[in-house]
PDB file of C-alpha atoms in Angstrom:
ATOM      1  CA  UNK L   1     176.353 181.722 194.008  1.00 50.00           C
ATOM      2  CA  UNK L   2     178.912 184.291 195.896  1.00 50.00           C
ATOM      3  CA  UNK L   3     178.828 181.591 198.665  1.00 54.00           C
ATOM      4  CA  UNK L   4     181.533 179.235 196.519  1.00 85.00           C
ATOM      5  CA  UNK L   5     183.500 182.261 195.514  1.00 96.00           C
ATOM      6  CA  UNK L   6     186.392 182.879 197.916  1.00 97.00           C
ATOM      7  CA  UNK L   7     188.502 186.196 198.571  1.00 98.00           C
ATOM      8  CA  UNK L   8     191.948 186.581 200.130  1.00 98.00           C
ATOM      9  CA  UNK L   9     192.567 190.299 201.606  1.00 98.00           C
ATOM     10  CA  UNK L  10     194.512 192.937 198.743  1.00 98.00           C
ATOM     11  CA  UNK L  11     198.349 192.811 199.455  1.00 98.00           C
ATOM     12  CA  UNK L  12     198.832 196.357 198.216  1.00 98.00           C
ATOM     13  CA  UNK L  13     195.120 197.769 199.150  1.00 96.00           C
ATOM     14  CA  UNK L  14     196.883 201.463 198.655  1.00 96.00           C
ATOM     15  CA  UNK L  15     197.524 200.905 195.242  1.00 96.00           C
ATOM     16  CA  UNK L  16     195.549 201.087 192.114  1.00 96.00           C
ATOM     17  CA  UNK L  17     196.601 198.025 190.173  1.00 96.00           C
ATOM     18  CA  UNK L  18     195.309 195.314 187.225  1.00 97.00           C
ATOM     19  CA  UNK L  19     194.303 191.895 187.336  1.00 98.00           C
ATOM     20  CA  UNK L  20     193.537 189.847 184.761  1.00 98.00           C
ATOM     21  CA  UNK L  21     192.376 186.513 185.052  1.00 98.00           C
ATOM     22  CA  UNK L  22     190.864 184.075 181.339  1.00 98.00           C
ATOM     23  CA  UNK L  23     188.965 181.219 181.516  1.00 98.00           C
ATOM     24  CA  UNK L  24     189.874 179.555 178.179  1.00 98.00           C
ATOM     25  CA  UNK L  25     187.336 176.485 178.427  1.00 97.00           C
ATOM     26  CA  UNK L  26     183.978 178.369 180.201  1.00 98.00           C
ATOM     27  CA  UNK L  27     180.840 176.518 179.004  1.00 97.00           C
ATOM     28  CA  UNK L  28     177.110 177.063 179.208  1.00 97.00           C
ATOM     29  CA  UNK L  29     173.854 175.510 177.973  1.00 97.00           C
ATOM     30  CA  UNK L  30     171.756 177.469 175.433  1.00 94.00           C
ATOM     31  CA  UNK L  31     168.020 177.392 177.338  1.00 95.00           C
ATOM     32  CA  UNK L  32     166.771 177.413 173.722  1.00 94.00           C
ATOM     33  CA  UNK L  33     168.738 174.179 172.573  1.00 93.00           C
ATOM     34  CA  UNK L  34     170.011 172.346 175.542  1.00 92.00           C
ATOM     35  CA  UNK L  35     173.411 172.767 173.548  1.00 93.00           C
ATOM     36  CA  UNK L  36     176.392 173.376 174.978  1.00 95.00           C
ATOM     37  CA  UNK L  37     178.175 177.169 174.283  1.00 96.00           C
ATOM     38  CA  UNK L  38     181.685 177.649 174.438  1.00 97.00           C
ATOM     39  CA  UNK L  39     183.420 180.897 175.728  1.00 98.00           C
ATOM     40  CA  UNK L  40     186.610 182.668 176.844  1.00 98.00           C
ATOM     41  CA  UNK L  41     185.516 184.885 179.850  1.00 98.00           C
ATOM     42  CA  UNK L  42     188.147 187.481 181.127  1.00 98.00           C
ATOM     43  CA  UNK L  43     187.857 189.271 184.298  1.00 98.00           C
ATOM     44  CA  UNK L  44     189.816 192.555 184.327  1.00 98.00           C
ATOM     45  CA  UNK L  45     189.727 194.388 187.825  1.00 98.00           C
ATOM     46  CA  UNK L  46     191.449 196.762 190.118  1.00 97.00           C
ATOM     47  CA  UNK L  47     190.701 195.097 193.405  1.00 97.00           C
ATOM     48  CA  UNK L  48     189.656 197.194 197.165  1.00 97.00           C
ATOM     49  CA  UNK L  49     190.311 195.159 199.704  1.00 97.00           C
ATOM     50  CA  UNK L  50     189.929 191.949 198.459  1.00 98.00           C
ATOM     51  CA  UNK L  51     191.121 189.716 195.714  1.00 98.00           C
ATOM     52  CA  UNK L  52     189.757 186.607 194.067  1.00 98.00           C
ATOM     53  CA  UNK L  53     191.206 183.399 195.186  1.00 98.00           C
ATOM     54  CA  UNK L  54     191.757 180.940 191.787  1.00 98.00           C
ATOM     55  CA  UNK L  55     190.414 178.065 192.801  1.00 97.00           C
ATOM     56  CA  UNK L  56     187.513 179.093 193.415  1.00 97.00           C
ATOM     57  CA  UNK L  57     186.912 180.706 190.797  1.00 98.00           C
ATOM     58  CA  UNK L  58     187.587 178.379 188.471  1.00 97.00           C
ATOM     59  CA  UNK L  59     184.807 175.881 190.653  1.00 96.00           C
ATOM     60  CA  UNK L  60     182.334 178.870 190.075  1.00 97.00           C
ATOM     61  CA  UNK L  61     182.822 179.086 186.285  1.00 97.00           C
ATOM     62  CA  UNK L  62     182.507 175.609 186.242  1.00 96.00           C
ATOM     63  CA  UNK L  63     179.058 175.513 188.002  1.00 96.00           C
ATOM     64  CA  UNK L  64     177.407 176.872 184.818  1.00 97.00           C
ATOM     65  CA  UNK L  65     178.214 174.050 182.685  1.00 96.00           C
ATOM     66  CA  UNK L  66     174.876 173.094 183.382  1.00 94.00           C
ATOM     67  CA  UNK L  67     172.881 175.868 183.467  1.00 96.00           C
ATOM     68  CA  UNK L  68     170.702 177.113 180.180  1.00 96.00           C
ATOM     69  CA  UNK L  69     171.464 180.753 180.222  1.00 97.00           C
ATOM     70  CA  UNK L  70     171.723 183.032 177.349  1.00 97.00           C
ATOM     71  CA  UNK L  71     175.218 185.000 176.793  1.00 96.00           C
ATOM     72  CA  UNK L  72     174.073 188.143 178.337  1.00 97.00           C
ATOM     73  CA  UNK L  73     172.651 187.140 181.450  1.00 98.00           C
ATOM     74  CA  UNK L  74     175.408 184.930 182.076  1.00 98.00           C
ATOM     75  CA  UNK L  75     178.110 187.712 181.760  1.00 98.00           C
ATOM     76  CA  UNK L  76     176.223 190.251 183.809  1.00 98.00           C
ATOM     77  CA  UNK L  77     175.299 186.957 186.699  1.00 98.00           C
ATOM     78  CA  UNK L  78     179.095 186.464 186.679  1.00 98.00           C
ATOM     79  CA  UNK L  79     179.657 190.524 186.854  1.00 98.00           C
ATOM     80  CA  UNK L  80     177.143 190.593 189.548  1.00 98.00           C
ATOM     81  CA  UNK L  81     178.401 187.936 191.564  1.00 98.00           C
ATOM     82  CA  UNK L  82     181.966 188.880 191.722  1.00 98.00           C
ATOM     83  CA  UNK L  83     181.487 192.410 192.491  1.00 98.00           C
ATOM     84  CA  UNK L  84     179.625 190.783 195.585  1.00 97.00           C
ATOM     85  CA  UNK L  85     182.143 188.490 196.491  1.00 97.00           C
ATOM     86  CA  UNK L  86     185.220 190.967 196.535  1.00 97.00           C
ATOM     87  CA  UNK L  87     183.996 194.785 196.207  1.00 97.00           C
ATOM     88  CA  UNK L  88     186.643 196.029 193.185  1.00 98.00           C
ATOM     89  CA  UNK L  89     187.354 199.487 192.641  1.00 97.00           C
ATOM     90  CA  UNK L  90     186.651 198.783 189.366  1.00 97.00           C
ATOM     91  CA  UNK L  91     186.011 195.509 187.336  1.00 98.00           C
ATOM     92  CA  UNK L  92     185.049 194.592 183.936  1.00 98.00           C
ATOM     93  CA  UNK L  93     183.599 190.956 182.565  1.00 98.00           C
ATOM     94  CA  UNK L  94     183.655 189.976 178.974  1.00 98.00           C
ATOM     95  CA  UNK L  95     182.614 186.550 177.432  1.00 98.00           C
ATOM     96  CA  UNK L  96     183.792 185.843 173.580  1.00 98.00           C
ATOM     97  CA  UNK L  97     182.008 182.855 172.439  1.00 98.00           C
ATOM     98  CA  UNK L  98     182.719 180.559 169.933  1.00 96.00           C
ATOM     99  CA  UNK L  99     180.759 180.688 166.553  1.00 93.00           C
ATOM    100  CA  UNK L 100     177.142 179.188 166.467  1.00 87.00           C
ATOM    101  CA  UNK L 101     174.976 179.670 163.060  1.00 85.00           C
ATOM    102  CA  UNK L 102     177.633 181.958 161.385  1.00 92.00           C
ATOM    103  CA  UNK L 103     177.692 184.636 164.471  1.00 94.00           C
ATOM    104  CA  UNK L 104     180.622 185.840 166.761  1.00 95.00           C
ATOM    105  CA  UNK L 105     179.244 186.966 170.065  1.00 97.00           C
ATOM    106  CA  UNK L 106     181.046 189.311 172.562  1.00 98.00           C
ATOM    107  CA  UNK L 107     179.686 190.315 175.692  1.00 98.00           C
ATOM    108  CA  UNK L 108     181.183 192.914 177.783  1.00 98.00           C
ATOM    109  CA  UNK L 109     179.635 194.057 181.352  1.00 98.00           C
ATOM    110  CA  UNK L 110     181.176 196.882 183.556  1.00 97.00           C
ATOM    111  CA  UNK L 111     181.188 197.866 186.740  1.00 97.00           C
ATOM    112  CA  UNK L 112     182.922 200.754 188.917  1.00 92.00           C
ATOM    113  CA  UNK L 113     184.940 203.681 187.976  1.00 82.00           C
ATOM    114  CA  UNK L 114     185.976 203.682 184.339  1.00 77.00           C
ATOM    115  CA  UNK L 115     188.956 206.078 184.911  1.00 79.00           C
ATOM    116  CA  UNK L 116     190.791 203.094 186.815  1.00 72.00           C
ATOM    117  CA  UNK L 117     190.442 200.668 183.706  1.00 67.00           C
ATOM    118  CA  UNK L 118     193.861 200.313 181.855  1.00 58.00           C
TER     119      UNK L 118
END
């Protein structure tokens, strides 16, 4: 999927710095229901020498909609594929679903240095 993800070059490449980007409306398919889960994903990184162009992003989240996939492969796909697309320093992905049967979910997946995380 990194082919759809896009990357502008890092403005300040010599600088350690955050970004955070939240997807408040991210949605899967549970491969044991066919129903559709709904999740906040954040992506926390400190980017090398690219960055992650929005649009794009938001097109890639959006290509899950209807995939079955269960919470954790999903974050760690996402991880996976971003690290790909732009090489961070250091990034972090974490999903927060919403409630299903009674049960919170959060997923958190990590990649990098964890002295650059803020």
């Amino acid at each position: 999927m990194t082919e759809t993800l896009e990357t502008f070059p890092n403005p300040h490449p010599t600088r350690d710095y955050l970004i955070e980007h939240q997807a408040p409306e991210f949605t899967s398919l549970c491969p044991m229901t066919g129903q559709p889960d709904f999740a906040t994903i954040t992506i926390r990184y400190v980017a090398g020498p690219a960055c992650l162009e929005l649009k794009s992003l938001k097109l890639y989240l959006q290509s899950f909609r209807s995939k079955g996939i269960f919470y954790e492969d999903v974050t760690n796909v996402i991880l996976n594929d971003l690290v790909a697309a732009c090489s961070p320093k250091w990034m972090v992905v974490e999903s927060r679903w919403s409630v299903r049967g009674g049960i919170h979910s959060v997923i958190t997946a990590e990649h990098g240095d964890r002295s650059l995380r803020s």
